[in-house]
mmCIF file of C-alpha atoms in Angstrom:
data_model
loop_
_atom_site.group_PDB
_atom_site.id
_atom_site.type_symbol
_atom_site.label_atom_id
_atom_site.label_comp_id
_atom_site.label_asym_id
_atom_site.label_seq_id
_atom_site.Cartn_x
_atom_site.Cartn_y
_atom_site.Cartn_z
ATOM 1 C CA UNK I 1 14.794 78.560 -16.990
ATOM 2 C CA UNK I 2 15.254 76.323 -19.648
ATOM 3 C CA UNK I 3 11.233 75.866 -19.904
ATOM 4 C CA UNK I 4 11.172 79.109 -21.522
ATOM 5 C CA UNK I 5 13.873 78.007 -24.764
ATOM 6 C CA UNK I 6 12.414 75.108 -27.527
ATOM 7 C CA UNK I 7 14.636 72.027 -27.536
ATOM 8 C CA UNK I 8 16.329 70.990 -30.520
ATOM 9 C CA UNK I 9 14.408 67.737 -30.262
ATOM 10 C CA UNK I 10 13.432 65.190 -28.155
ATOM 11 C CA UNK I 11 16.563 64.276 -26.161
ATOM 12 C CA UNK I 12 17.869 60.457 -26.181
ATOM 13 C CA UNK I 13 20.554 58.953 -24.615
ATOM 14 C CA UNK I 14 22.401 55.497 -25.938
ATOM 15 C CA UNK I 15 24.906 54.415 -23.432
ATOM 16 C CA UNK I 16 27.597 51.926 -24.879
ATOM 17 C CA UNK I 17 28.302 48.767 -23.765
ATOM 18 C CA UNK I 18 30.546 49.759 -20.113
ATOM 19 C CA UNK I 19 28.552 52.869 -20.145
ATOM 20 C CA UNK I 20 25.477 51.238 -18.400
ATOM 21 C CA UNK I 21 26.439 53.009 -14.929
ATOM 22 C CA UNK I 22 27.493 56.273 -15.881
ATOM 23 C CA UNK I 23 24.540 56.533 -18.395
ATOM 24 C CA UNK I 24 22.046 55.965 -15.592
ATOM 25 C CA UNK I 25 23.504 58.427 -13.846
ATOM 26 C CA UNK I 26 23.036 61.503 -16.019
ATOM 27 C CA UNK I 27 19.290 59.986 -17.032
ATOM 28 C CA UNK I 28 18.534 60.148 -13.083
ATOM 29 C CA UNK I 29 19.352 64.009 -13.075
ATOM 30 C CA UNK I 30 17.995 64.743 -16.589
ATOM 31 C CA UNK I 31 14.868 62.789 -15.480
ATOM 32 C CA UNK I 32 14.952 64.844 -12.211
ATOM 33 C CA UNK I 33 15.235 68.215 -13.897
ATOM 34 C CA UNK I 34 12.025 67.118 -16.340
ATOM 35 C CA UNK I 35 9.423 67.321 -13.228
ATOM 36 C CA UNK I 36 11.405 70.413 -12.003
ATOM 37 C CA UNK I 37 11.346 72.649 -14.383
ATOM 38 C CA UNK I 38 9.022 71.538 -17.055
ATOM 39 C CA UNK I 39 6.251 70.015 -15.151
ATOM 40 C CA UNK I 40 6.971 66.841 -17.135
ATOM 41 C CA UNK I 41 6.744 63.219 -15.899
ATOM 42 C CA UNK I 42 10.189 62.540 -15.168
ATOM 43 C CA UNK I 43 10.509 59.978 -18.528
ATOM 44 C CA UNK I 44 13.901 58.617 -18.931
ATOM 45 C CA UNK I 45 15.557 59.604 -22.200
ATOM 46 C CA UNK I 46 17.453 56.231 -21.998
ATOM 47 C CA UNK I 47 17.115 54.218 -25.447
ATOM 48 C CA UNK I 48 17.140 50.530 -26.307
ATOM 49 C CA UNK I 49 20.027 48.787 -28.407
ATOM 50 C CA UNK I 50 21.861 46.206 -29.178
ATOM 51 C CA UNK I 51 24.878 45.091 -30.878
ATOM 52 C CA UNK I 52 24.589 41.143 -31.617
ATOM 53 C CA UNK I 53 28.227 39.191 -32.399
ATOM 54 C CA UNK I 54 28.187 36.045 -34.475
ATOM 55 C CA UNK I 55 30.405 33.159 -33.473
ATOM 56 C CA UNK I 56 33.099 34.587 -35.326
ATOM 57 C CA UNK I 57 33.091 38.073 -33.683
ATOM 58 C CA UNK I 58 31.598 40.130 -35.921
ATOM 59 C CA UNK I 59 28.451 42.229 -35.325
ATOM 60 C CA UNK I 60 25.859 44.909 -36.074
ATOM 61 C CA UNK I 61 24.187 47.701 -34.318
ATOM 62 C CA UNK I 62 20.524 47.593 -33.861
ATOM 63 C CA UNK I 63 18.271 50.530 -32.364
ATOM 64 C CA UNK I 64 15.253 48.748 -30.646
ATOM 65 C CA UNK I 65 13.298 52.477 -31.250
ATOM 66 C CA UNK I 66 13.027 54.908 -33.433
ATOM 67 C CA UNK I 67 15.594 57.932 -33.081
ATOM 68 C CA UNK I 68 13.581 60.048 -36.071
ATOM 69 C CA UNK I 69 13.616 63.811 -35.164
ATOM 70 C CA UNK I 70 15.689 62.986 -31.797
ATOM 71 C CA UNK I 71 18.442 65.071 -30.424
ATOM 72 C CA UNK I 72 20.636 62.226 -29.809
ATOM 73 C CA UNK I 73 23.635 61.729 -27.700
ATOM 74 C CA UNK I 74 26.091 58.568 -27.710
ATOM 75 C CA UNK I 75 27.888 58.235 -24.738
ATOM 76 C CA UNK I 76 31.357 55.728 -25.436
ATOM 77 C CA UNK I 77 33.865 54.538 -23.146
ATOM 78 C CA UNK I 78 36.270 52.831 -25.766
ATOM 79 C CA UNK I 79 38.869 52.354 -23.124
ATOM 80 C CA UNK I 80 36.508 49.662 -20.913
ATOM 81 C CA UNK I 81 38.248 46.422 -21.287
ATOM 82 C CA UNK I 82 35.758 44.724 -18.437
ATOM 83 C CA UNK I 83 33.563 44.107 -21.350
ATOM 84 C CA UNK I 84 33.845 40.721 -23.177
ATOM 85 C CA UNK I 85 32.560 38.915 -25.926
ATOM 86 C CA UNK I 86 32.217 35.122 -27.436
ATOM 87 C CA UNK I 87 34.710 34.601 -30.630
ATOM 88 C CA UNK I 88 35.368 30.848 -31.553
ATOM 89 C CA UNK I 89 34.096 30.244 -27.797
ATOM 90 C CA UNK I 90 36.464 32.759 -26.380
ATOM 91 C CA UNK I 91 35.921 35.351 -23.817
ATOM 92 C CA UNK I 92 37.464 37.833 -25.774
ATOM 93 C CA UNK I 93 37.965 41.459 -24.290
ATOM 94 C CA UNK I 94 36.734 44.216 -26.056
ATOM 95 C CA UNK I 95 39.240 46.743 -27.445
ATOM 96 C CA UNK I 96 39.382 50.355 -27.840
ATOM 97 C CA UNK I 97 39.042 49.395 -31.863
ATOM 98 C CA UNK I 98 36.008 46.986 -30.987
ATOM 99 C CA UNK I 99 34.189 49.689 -29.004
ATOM 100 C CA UNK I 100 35.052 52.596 -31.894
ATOM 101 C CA UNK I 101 33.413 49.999 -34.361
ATOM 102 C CA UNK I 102 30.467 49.568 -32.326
ATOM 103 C CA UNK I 103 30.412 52.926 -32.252
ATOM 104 C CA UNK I 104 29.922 53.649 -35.554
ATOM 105 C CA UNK I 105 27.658 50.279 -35.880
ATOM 106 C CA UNK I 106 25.441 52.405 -33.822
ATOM 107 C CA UNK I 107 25.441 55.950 -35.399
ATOM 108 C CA UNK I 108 24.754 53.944 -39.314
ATOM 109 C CA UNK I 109 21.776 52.164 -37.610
ATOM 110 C CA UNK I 110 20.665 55.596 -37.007
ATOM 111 C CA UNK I 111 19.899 55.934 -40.965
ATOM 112 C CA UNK I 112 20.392 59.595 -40.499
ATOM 113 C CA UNK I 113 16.809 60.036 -39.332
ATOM 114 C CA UNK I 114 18.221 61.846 -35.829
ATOM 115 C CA UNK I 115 17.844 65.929 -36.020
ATOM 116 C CA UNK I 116 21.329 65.966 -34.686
ATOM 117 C CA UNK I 117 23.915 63.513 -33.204
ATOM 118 C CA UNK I 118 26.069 64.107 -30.886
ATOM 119 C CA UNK I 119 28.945 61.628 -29.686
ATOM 120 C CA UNK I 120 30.561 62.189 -25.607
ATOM 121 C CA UNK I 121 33.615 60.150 -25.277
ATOM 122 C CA UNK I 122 35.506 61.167 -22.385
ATOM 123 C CA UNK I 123 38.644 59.216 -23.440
ATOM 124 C CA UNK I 124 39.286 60.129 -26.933
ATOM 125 C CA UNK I 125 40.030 57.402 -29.281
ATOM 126 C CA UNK I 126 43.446 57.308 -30.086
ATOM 127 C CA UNK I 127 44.047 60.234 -28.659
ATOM 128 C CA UNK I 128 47.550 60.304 -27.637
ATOM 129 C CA UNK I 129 48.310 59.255 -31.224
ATOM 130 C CA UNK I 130 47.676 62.930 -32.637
ATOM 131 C CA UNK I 131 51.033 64.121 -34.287
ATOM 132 C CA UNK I 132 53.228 62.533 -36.309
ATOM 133 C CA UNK I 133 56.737 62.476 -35.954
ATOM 134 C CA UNK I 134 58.294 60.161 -38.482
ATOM 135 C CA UNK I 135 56.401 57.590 -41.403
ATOM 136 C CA UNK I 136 53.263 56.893 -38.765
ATOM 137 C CA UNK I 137 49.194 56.848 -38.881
ATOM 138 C CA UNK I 138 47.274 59.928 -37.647
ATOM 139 C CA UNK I 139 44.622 57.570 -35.627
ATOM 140 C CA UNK I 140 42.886 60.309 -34.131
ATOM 141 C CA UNK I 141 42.727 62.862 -36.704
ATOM 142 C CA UNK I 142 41.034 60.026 -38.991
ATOM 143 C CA UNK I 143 38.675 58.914 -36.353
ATOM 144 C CA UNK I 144 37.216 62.269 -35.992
ATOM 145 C CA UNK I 145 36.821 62.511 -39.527
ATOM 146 C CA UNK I 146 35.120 59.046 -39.841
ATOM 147 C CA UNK I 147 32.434 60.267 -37.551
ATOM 148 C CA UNK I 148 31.991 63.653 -39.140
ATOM 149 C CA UNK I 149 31.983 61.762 -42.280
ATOM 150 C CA UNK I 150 28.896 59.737 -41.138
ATOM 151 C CA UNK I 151 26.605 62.748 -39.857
ATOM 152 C CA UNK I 152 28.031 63.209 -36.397
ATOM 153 C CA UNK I 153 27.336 67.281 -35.532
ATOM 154 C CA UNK I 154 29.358 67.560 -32.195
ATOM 155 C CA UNK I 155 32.063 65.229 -30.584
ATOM 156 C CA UNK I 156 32.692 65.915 -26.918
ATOM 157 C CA UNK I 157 35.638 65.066 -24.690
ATOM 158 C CA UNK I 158 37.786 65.728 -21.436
ATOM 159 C CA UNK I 159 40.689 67.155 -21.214
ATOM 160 C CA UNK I 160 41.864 66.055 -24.486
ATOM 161 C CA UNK I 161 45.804 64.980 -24.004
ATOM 162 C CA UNK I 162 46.128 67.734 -26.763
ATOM 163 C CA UNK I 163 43.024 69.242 -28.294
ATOM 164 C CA UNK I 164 44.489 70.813 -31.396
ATOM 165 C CA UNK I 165 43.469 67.081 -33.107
ATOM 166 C CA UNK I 166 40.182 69.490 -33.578
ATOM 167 C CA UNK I 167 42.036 71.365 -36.671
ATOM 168 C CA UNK I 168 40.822 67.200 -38.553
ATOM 169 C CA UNK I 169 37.400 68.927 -38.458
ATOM 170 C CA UNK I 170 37.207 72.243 -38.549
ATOM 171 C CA UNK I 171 33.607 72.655 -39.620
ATOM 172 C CA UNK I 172 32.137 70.423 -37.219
ATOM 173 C CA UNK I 173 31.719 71.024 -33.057
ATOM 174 C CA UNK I 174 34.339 69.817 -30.932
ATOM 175 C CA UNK I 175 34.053 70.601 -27.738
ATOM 176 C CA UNK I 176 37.099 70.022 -24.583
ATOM 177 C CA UNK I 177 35.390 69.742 -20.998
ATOM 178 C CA UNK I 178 37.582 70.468 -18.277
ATOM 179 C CA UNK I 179 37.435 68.825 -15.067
ATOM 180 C CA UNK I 180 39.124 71.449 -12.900
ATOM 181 C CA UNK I 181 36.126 72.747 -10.964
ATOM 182 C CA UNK I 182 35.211 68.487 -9.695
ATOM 183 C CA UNK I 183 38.901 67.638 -9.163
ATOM 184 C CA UNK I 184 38.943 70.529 -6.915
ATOM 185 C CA UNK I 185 35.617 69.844 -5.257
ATOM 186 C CA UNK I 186 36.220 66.465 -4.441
ATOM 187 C CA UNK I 187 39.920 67.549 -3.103
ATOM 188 C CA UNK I 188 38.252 70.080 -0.337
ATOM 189 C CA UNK I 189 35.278 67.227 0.701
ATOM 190 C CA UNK I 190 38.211 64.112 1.571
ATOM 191 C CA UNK I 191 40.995 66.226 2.640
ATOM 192 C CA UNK I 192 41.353 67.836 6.466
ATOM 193 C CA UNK I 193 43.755 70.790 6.981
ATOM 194 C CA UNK I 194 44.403 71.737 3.377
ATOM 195 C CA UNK I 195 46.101 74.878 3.387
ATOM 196 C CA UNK I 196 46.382 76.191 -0.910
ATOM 197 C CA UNK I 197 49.197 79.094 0.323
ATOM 198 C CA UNK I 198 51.219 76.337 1.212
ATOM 199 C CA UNK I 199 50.338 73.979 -1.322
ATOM 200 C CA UNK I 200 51.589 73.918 -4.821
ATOM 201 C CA UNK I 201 50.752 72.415 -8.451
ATOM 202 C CA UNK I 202 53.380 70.260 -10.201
ATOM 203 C CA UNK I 203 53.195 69.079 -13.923
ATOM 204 C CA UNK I 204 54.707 65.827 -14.641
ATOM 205 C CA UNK I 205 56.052 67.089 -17.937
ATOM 206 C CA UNK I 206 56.147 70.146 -20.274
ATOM 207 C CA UNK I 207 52.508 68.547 -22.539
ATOM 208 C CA UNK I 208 50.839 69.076 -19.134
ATOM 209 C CA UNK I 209 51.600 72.796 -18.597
ATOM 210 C CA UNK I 210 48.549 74.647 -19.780
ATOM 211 C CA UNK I 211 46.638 72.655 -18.091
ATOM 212 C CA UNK I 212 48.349 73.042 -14.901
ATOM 213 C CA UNK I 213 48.945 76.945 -15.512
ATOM 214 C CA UNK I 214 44.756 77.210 -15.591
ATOM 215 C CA UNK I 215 44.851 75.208 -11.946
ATOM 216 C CA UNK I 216 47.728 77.447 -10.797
ATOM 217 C CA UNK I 217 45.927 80.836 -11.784
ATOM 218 C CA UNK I 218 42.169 79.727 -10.448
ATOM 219 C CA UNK I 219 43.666 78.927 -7.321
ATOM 220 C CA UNK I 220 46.314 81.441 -6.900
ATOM 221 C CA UNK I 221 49.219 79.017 -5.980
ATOM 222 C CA UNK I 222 52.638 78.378 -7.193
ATOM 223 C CA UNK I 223 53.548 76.388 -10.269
ATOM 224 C CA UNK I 224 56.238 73.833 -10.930
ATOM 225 C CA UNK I 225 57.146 71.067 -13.684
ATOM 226 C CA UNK I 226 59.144 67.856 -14.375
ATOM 227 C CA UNK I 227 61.180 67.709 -17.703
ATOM 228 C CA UNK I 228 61.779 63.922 -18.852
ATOM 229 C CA UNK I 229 64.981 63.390 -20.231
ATOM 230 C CA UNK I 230 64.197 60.306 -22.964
ATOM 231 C CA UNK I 231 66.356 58.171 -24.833
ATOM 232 C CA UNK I 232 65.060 58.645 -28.326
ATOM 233 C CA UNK I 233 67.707 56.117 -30.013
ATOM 234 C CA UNK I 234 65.149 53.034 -28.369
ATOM 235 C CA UNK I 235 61.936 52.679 -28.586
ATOM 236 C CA UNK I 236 59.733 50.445 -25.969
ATOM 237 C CA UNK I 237 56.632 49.783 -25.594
ATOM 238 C CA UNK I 238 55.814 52.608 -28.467
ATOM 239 C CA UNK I 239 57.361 55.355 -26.549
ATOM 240 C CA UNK I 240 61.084 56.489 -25.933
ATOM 241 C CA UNK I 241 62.337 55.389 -22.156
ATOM 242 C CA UNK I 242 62.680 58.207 -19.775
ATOM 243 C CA UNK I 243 65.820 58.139 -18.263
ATOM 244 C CA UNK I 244 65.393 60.916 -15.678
ATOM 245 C CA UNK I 245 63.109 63.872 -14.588
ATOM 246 C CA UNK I 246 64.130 67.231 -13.685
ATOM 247 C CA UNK I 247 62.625 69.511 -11.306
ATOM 248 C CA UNK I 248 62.226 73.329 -12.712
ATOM 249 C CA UNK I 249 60.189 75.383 -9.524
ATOM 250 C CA UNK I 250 60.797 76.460 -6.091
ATOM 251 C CA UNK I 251 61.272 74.341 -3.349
ATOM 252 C CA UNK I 252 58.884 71.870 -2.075
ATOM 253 C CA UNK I 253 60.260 71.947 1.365
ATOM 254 C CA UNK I 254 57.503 71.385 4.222
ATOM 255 C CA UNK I 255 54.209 72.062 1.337
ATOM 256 C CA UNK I 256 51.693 69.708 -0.401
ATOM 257 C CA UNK I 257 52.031 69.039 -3.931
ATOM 258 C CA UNK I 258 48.948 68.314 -6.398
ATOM 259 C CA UNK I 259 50.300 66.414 -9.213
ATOM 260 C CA UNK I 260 48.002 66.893 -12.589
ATOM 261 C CA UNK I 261 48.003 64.839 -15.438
ATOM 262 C CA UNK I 262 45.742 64.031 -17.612
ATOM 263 C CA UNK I 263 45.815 60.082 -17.813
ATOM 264 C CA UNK I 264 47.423 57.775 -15.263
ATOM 265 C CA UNK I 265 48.410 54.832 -18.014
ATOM 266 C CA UNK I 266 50.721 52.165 -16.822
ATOM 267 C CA UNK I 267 51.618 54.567 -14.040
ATOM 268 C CA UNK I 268 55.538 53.942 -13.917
ATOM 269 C CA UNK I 269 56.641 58.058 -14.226
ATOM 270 C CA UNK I 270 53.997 59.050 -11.736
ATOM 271 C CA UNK I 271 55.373 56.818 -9.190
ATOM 272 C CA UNK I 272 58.752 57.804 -10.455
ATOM 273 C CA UNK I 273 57.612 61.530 -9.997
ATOM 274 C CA UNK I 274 56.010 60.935 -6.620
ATOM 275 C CA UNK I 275 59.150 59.359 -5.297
ATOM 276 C CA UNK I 276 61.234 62.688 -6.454
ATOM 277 C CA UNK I 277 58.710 64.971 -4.920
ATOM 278 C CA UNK I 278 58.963 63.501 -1.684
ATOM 279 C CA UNK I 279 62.617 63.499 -1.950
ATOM 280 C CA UNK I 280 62.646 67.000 -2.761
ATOM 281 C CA UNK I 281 60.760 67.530 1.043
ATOM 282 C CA UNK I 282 57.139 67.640 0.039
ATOM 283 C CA UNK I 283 54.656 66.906 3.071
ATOM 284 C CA UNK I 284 51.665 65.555 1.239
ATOM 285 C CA UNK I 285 51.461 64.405 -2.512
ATOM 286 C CA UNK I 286 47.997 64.442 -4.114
ATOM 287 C CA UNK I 287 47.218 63.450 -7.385
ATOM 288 C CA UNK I 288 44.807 64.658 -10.181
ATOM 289 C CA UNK I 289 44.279 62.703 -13.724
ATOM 290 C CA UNK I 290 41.331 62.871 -15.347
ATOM 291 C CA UNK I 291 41.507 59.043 -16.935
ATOM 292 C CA UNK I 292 43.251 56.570 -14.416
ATOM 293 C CA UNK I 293 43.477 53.692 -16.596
ATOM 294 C CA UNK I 294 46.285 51.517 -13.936
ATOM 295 C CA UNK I 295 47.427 49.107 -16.838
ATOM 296 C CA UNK I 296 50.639 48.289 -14.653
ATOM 297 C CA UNK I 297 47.974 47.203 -11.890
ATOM 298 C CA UNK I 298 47.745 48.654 -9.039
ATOM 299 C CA UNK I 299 50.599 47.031 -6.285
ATOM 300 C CA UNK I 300 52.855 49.753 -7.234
ATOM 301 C CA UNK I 301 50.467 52.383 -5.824
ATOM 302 C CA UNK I 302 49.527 50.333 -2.820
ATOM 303 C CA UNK I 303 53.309 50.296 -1.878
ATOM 304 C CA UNK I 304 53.278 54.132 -2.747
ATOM 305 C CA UNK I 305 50.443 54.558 -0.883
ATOM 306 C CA UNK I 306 52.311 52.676 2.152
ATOM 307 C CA UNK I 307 55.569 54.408 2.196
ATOM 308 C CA UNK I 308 53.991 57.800 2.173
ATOM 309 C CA UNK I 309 54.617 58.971 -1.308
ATOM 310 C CA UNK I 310 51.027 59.721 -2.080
ATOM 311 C CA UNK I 311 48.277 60.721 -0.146
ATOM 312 C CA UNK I 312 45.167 60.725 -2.379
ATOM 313 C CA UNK I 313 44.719 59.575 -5.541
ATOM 314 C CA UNK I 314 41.855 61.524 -7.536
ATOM 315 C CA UNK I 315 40.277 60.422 -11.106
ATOM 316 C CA UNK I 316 37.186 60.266 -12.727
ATOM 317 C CA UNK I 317 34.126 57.729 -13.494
ATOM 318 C CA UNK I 318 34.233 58.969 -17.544
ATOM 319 C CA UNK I 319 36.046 55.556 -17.888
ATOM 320 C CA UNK I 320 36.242 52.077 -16.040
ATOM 321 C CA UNK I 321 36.654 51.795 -12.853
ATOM 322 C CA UNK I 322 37.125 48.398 -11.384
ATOM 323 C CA UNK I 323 35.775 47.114 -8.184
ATOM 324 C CA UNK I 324 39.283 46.574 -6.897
ATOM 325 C CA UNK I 325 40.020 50.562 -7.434
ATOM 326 C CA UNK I 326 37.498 51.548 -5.936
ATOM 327 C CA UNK I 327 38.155 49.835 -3.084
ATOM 328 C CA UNK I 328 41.544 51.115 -2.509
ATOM 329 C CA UNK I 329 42.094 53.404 0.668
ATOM 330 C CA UNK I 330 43.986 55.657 -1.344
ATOM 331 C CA UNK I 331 41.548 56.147 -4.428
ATOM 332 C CA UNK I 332 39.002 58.914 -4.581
ATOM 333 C CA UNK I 333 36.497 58.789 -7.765
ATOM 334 C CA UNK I 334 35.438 61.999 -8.843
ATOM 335 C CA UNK I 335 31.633 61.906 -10.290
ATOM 336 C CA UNK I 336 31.070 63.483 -13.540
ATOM 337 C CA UNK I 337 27.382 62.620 -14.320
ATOM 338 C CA UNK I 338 26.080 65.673 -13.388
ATOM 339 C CA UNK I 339 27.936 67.599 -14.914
ATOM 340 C CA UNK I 340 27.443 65.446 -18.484
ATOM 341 C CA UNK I 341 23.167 65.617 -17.853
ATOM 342 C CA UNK I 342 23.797 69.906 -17.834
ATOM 343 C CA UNK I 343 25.904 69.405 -20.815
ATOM 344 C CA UNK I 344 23.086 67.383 -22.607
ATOM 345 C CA UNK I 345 20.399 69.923 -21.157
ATOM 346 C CA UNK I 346 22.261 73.011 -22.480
ATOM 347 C CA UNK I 347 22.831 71.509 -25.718
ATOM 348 C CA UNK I 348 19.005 70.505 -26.220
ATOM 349 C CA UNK I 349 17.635 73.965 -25.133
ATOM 350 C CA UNK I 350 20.449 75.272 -27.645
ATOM 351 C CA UNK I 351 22.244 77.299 -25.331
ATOM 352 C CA UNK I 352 25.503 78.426 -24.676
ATOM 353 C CA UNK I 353 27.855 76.216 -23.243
ATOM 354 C CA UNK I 354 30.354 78.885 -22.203
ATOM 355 C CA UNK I 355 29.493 78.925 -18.574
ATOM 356 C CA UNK I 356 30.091 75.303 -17.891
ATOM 357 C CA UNK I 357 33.247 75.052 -19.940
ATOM 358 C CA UNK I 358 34.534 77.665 -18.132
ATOM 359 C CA UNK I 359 34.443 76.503 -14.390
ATOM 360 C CA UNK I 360 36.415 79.629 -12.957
ATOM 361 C CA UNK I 361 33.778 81.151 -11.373
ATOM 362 C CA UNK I 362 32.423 78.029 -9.732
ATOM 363 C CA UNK I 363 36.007 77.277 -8.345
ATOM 364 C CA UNK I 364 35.810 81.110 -7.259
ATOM 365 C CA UNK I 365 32.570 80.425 -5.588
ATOM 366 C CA UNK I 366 33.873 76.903 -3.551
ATOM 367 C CA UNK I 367 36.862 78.662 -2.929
ATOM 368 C CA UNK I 368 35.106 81.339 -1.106
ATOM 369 C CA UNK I 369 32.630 78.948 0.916
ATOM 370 C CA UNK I 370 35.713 76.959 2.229
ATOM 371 C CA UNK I 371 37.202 80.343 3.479
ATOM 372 C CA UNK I 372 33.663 81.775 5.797
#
């Protein structure tokens, strides 16, 4: 079908250092869908790059071919700290500042010659950063301008931890992916005897509601949520300590519980969380975050995982994953590449996106396979 539109240009795709796996990916499909549809020879749309360091850690972007009259997409996982490089003979790992940098390295050694540029990162740079509350830096809101600034058309994310930071660029495209429909998906492949009229969705805190309230209504199940009770007269680590969460929802006697959130980050109120809802009689716990980022490690879950407080822990391959998660018996990754190469195909063909941001009639669909 998509034979029949003209493409914008001729797609690339630059995948950022940590990207290498996920980038393949979505070229496999996109190559794939080339002999399908078009007839064409299956070429990849993968290009060649490089961004050099000198001994004292900085660098420069270089684009081994040219990008002029390419629709081009830059794929960036600033949260992968497995990549390293060499300042004053250090292994140094790469920050989520170092990768935003390279970043932009990248787009300027475009010299503006691309017909349009568009930027995917899943995890949004500062992100989480994206009100201010007292005398404090807007991080995110002046990221997003930055790349606007130097020709960006569209920036594309997931589940954006709150994606009113779009209001920093209201003349450019932002668009907020949700991963609903593959959470889901992955949930009905690696789980036996799941029963949704028994089951219900919990929200770690009030942020995490409307996403929650979309899972509750596509799947036609009860709705709960945790209120966190902080201490705002400290602050640690950044952030006020919780002292306790609340339950507000109906009982979770004898039913399973899908926990969403949107990033698992050190992962201390999840497993705080988990441990209430199976004190409050839940049978199984499953949990959903799009970005499971474990900086607490991951001993805590495997002692969860041992005393029965979660069953299933679900995120996605938009960021790192090390070799030691995915190894864990109680970690399920949820693949997002082919749902990033339709994305890219849509855009190039210039069509609309609305019926892959909008996954409830997919999720209607499964729903009514898993039923016959």
């Amino acid at each position: 079908m998509f034979a029949e539109n003209t493409q914008i240009g001729r797609p690339g795709l630059i995948g950022m250092r940590g990207c290498e796996t996920l980038s393949e990916k979505i070229d496999y499909y996109l190559k794939d869908w080339n002999v399908k549809e078009d007839g064409g020879g299956g070429r990849s749309v993968l290009m060649n790059y490089d961004c050099p360091r000198f001994s004292t850690g900085e660098a420069k972007g270089m684009i081994r071919t040219s990008v002029r009259g390419f629709d081009l997409y830059i794929l960036a996982d600033v949260f992968n700290y497995g990549v390293t490089y060499k300042m004053y003979g250090m292994d140094v790992p790469m920050s989520p500042d170092d990768h935003f940098a390279d970043l932009k390295r990248i787009i300027a050694a475009t010299n503006g010659k691309t017909r349009r540029l568009t930027v995917i990162m899943p995890l949004l740079y500062e992100g989480r950063q994206h009100r201010r509350f007292a005398r404090e830096s807007l991080d995110c809101a002046m990221a997003l301008q930055e790349l606007a600034h130097m020709g960006v058309n569209t920036i594309i994310t997931f589940d954006a931890h709150d994606a009113r930071v779009q209001n920093a660029i209201p003349l450019k495209g932002f668009e907020n992916v949700r991963t609903t429909y593959q959470m889901i998906r992955e949930l009905t492949r690696t789980v036996d005897n799941l029963d949704l009229s028994n089951t219900m969705i919990v929200s770690p805190d009030e942020g995490g509601m409307p996403s929650c309230i979309y899972y509750s209504s596509v799947l036609g199940i009860d709705l709960g949520m945790f209120y966190k009770r902080r201490d705002y007269t400290k602050v640690i680590n950044g952030r006020n300590p919780i002292i306790s969460h609340e339950f507000l929802g109906d009982r979770l006697d004898g039913k399973d519980v899908i926990l969403i959130d949107d990033i698992i980050a050190s992962g201390d109120s999840v497993l705080s969380i988990l441990r209430k809802i199976k004190d409050l009689g839940a049978r199984r716990t499953f949990v959903f975050a799009t970005f499971g980022q474990f900086c607490g490690g991951l001993e805590d879950f495997d002692k969860a995982y041992e005393e029965g407080l979660v069953e299933r822990v679900y995120t996605s391959n938009l960021i790192y994953q090390p070799q030691e998660l995915l190894n864990r018996k109680w970690y399920c990754s949820v693949d997002m590449s082919k749902y990033i190469a339709h994305l890219i195909r849509t855009l190039n063909f210039d069509r609309s996106l609305s019926s892959l941001l909008d996954p409830s009639a997919r999720i209607e669909k499964l729903l009514s396979s898993i039923k016959k």
